[in-house]
PDB file of C-alpha atoms in Angstrom:
ATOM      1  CA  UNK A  22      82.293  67.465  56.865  1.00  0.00           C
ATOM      2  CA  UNK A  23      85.766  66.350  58.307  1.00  0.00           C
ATOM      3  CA  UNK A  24      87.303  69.576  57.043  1.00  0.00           C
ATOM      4  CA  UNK A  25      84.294  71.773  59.110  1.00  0.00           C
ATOM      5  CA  UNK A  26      84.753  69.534  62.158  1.00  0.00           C
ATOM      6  CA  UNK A  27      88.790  70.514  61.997  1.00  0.00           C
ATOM      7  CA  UNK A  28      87.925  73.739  61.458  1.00  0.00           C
ATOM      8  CA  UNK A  29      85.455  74.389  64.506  1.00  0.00           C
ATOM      9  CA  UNK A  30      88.423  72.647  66.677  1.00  0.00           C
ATOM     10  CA  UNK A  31      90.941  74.971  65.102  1.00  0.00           C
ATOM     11  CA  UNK A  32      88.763  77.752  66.254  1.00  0.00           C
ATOM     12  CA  UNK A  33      87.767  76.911  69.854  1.00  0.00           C
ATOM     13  CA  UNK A  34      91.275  75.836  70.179  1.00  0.00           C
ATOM     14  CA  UNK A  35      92.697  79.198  69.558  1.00  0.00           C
ATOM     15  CA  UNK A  36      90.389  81.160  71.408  1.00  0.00           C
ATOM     16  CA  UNK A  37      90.925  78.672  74.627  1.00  0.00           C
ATOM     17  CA  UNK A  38      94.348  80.009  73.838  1.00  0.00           C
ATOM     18  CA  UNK A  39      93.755  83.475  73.851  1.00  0.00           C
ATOM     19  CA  UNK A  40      91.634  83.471  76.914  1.00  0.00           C
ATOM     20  CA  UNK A  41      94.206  81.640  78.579  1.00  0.00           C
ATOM     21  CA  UNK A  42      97.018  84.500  77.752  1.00  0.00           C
ATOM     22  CA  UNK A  43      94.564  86.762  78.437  1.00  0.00           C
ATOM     23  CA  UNK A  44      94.442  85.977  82.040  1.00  0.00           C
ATOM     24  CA  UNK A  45      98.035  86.087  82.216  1.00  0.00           C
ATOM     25  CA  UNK A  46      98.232  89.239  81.515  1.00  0.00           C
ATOM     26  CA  UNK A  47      95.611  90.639  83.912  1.00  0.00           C
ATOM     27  CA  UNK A  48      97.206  88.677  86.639  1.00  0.00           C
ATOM     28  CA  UNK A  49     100.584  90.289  85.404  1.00  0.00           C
ATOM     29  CA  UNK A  50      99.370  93.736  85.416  1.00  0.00           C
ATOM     30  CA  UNK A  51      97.650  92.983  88.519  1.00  0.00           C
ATOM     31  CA  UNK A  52     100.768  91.698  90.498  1.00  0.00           C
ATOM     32  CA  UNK A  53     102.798  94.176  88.800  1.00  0.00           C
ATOM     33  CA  UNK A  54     100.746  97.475  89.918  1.00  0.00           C
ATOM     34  CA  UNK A  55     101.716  98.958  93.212  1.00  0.00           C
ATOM     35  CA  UNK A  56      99.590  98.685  96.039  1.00  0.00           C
ATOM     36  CA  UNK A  57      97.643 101.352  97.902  1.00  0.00           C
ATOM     37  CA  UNK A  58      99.733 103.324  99.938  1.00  0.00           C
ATOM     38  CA  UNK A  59      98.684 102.480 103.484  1.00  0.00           C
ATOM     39  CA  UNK A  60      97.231 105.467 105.838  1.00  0.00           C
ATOM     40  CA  UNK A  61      99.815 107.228 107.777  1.00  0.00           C
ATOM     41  CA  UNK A  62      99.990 106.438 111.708  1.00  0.00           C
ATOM     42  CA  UNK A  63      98.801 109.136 113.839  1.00  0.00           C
ATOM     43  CA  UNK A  64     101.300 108.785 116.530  1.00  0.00           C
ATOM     44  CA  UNK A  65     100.383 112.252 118.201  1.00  0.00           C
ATOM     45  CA  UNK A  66      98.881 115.341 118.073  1.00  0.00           C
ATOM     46  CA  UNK A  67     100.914 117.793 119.936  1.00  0.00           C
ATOM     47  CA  UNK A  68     100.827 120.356 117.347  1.00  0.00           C
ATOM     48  CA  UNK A  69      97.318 120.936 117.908  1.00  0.00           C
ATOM     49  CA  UNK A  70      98.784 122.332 121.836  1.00  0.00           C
ATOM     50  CA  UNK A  71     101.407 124.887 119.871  1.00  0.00           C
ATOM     51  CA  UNK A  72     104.101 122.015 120.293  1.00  0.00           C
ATOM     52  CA  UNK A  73     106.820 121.520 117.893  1.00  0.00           C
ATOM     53  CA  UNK A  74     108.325 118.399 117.566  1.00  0.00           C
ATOM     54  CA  UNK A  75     112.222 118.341 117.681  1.00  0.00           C
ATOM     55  CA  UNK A  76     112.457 114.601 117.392  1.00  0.00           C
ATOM     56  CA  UNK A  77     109.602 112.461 115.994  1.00  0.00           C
ATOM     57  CA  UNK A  78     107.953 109.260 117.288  1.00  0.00           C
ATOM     58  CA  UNK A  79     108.273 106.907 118.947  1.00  0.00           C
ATOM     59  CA  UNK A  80     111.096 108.225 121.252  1.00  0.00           C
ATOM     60  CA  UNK A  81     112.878 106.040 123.722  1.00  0.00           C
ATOM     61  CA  UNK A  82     114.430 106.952 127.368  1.00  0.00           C
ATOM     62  CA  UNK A  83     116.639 104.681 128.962  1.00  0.00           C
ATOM     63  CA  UNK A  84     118.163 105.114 132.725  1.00  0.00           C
ATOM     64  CA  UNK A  85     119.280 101.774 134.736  1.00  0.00           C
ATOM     65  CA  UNK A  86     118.632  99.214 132.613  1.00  0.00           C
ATOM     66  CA  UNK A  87     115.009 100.291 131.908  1.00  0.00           C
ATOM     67  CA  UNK A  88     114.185 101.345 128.599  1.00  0.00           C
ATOM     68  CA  UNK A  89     110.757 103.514 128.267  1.00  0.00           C
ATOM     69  CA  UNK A  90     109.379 103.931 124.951  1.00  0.00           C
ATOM     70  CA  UNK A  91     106.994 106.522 123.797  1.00  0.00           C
ATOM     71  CA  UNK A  92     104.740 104.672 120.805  1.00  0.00           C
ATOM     72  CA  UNK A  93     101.744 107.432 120.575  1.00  0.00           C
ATOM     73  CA  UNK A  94     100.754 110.497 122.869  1.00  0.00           C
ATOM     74  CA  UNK A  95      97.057 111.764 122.318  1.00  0.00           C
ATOM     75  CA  UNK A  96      96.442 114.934 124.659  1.00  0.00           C
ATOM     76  CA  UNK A  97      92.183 115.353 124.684  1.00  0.00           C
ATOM     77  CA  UNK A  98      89.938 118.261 126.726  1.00  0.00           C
ATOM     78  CA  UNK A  99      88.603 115.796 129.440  1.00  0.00           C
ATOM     79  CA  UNK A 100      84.868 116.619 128.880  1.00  0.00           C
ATOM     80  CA  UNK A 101      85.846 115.309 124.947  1.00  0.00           C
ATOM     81  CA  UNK A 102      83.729 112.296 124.396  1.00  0.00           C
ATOM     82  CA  UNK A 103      86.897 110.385 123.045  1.00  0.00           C
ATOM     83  CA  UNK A 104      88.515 111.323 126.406  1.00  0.00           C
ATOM     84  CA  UNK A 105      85.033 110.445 128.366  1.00  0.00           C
ATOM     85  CA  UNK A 106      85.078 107.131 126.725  1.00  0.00           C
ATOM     86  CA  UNK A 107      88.368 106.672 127.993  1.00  0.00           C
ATOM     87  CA  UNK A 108      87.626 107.411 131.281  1.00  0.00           C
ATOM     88  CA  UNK A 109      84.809 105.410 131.984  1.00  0.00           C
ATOM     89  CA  UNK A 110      85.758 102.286 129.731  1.00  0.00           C
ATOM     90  CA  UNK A 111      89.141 101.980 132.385  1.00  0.00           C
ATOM     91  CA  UNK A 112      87.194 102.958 135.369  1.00  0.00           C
ATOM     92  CA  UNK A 113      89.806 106.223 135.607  1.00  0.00           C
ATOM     93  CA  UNK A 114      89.476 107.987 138.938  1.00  0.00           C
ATOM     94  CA  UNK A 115      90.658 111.979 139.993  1.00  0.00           C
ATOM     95  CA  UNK A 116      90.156 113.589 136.363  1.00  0.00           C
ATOM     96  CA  UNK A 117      86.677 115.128 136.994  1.00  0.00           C
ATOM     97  CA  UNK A 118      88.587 118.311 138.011  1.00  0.00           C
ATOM     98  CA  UNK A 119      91.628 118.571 135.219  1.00  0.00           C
ATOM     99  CA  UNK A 120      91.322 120.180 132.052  1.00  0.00           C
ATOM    100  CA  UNK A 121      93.024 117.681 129.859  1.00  0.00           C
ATOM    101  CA  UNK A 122      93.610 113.731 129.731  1.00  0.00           C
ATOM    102  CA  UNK A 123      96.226 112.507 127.931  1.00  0.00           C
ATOM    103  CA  UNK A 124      96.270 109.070 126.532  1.00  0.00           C
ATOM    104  CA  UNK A 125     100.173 107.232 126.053  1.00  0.00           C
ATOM    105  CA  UNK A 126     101.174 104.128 123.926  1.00  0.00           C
ATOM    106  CA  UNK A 127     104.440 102.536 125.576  1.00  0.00           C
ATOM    107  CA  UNK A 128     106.753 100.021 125.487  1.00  0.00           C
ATOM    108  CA  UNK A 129     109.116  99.435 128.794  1.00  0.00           C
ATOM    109  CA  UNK A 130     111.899  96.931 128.355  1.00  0.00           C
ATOM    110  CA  UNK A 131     114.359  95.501 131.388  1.00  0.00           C
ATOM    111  CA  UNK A 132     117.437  95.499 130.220  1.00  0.00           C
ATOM    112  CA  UNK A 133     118.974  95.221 133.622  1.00  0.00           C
ATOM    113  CA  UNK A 134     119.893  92.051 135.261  1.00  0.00           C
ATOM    114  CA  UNK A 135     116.968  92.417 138.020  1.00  0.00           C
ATOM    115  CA  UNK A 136     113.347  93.157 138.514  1.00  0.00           C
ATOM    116  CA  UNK A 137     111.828  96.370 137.924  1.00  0.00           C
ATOM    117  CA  UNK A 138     108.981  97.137 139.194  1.00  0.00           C
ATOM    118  CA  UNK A 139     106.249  99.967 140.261  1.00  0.00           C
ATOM    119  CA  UNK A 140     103.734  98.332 143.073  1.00  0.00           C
ATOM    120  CA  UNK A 141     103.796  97.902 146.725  1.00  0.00           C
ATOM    121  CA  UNK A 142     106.985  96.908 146.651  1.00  0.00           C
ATOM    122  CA  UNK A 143     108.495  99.797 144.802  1.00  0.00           C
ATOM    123  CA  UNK A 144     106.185 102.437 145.196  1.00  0.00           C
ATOM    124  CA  UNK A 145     108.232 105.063 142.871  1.00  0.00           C
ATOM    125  CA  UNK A 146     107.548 106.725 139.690  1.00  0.00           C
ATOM    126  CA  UNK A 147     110.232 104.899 136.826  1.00  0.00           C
ATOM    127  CA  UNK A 148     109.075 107.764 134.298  1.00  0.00           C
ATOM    128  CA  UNK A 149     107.511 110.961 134.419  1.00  0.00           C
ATOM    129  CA  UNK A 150     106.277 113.463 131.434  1.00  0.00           C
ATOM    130  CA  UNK A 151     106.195 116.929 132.063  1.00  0.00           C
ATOM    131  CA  UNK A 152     104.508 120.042 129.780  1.00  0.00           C
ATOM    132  CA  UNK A 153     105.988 122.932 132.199  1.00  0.00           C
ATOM    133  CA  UNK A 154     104.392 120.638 134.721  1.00  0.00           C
ATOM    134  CA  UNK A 155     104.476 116.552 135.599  1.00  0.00           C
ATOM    135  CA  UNK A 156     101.497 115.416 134.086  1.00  0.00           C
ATOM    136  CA  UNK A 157     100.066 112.496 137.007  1.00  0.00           C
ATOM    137  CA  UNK A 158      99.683 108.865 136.216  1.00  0.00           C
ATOM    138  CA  UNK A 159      95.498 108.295 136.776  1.00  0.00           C
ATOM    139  CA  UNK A 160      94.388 104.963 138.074  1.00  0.00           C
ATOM    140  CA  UNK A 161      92.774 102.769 136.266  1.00  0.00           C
ATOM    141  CA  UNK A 162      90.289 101.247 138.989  1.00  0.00           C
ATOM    142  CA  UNK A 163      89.327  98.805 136.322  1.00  0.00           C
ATOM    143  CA  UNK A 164      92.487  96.991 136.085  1.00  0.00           C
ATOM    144  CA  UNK A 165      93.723  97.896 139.830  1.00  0.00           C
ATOM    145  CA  UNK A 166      94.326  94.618 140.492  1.00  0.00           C
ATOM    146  CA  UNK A 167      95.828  93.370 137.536  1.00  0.00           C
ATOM    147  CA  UNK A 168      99.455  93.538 137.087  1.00  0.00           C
ATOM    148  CA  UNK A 169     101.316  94.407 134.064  1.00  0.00           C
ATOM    149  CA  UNK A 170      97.763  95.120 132.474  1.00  0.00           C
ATOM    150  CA  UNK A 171      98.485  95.528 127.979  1.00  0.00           C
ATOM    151  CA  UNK A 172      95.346  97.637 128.270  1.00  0.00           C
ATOM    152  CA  UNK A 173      95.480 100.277 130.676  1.00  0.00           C
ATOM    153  CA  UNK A 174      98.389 100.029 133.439  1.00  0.00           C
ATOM    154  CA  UNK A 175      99.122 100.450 136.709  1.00  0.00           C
ATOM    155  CA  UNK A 176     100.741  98.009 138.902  1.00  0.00           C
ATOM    156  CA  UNK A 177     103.999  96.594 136.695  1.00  0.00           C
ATOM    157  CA  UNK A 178     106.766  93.954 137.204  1.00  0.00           C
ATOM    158  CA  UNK A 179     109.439  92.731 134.567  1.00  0.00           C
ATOM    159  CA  UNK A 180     111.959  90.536 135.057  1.00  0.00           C
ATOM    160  CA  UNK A 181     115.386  90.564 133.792  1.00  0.00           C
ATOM    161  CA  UNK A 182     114.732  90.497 129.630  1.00  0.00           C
ATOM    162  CA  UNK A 183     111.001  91.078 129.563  1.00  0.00           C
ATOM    163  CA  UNK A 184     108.977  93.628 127.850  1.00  0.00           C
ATOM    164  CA  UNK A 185     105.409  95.234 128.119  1.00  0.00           C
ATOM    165  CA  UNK A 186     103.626  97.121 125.190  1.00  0.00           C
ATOM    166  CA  UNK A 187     100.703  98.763 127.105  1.00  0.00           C
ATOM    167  CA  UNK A 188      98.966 102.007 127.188  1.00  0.00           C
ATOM    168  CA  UNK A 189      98.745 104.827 130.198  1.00  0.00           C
ATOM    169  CA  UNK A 190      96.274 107.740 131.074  1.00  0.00           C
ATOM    170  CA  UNK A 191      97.250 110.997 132.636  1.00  0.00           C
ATOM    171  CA  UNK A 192      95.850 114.165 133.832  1.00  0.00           C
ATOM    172  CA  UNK A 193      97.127 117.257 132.909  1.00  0.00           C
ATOM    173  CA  UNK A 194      95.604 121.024 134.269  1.00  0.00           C
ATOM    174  CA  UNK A 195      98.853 123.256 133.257  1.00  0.00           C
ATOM    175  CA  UNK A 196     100.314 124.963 130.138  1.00  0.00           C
ATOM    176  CA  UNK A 197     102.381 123.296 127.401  1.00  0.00           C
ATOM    177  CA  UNK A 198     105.221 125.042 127.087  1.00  0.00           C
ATOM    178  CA  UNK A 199     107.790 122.170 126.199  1.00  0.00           C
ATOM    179  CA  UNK A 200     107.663 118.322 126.335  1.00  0.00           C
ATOM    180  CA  UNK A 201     110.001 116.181 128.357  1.00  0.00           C
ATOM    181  CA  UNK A 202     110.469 112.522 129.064  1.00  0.00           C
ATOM    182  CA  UNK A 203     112.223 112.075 132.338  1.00  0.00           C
ATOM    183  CA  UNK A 204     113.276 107.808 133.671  1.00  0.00           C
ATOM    184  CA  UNK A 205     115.061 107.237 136.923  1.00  0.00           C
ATOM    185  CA  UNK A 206     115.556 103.498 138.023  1.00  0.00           C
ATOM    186  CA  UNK A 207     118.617 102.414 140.197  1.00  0.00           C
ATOM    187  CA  UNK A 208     119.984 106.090 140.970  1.00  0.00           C
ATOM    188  CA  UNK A 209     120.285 106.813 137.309  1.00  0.00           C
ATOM    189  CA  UNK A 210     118.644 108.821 135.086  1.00  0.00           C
ATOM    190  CA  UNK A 211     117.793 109.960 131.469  1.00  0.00           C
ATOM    191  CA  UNK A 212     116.118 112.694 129.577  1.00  0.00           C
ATOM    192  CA  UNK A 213     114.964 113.623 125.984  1.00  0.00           C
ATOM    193  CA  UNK A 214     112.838 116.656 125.114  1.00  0.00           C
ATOM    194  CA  UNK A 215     110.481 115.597 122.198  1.00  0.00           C
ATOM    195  CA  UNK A 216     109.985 119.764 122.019  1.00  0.00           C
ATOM    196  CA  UNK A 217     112.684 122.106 123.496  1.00  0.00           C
ATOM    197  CA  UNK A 218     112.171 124.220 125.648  1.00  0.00           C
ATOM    198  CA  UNK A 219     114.062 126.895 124.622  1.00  0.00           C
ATOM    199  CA  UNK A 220     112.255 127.056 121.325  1.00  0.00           C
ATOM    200  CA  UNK A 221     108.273 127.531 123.281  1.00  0.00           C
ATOM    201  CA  UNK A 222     109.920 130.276 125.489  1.00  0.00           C
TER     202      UNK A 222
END
């Protein structure tokens, strides 16, 4: 009887043992496996326009101490419902009567020892993008009022070491022919074609 009872705790001894290894394994195997391979980022889709990129995103411009970076640039036919949703979501105003909104991901950074700013008190563009033509900044009459808005700007002020991530619509009615990023601030400038010109000619 004592050798049967020694026996049957032999038994579930070693298979306690076994489960036990068992599970060490899987988690092994488990932790050892590599992981899904995340999605790619869509950062643009300027290829669908005949544009070929000569630099890849993001791209940054600096000129003055501001630094402008490009994250994403999204070019849709306005009467697109992913463009409509835009539109009305923001409260955009003038781009009943262009043919194509354009939707930007940016990051600005002062680098300069003063305030930048685009408002009342500095009324002029800090960055322009231009197809063959400027595209124009539309308003967003949603956020009008609110300054330095992470969801759809407008009016902007940094100070001296501060940074915005936000996004910005435009309307666009010409031809894209190239693709240029253009910053003045403080009487300087600086330029970087994303697709040269000389290659859409």
């Amino acid at each position: 009887m004592k050798k049967t009872i020694m026996m049957k705790s032999i038994l579930a001894a070693t298979m306690l043992l076994s489960v036990v290894v068992g599970q060490g394994s899987i988690s092994h195997a488990t932790a050892a496996s590599p992981s899904a391979t995340a999605a790619p980022v869509m950062r643009d889709n300027l290829s669908k326009y005949g544009l070929k990129k000569d630099i890849e995103l993001p791209v940054t411009v600096t000129a003055g101490g501001l630094s402008y970076t490009l994250e994403k640039i999204l070019i849709y036919d306005t009467k697109s419902s992913t463009a409509q949703g835009l539109i009305k979501k923001y409260g955009y105003k003038g781009t009943e009567q262009s043919k194509y909104f354009i939707w930007t991901k940016i990051t600005i950074v002062n680098q300069s020892g003063k305030t930048v700013q685009q408002n009342v008190k500095d009324l002029s563009d800090k960055w322009r993008i231009n197809f063959g033509e400027d595209a124009w900044t539309s308003t967003p009459y949603k956020f009008f009022e609110k300054t330095n808005s992470t969801e759809a700007l407008w009016d902007w002020s940094l100070l001296p070491g501060k940074q915005l991530t936000t996004y910005q619509g435009y309307a666009y009615n010409g031809e894209f022919k190239w693709f240029v990023i253009w910053v003045d601030n403080k009487n300087t400038s600086g330029e970087k074609y994303v697709v040269n010109k000389k290659e859409q000619q």
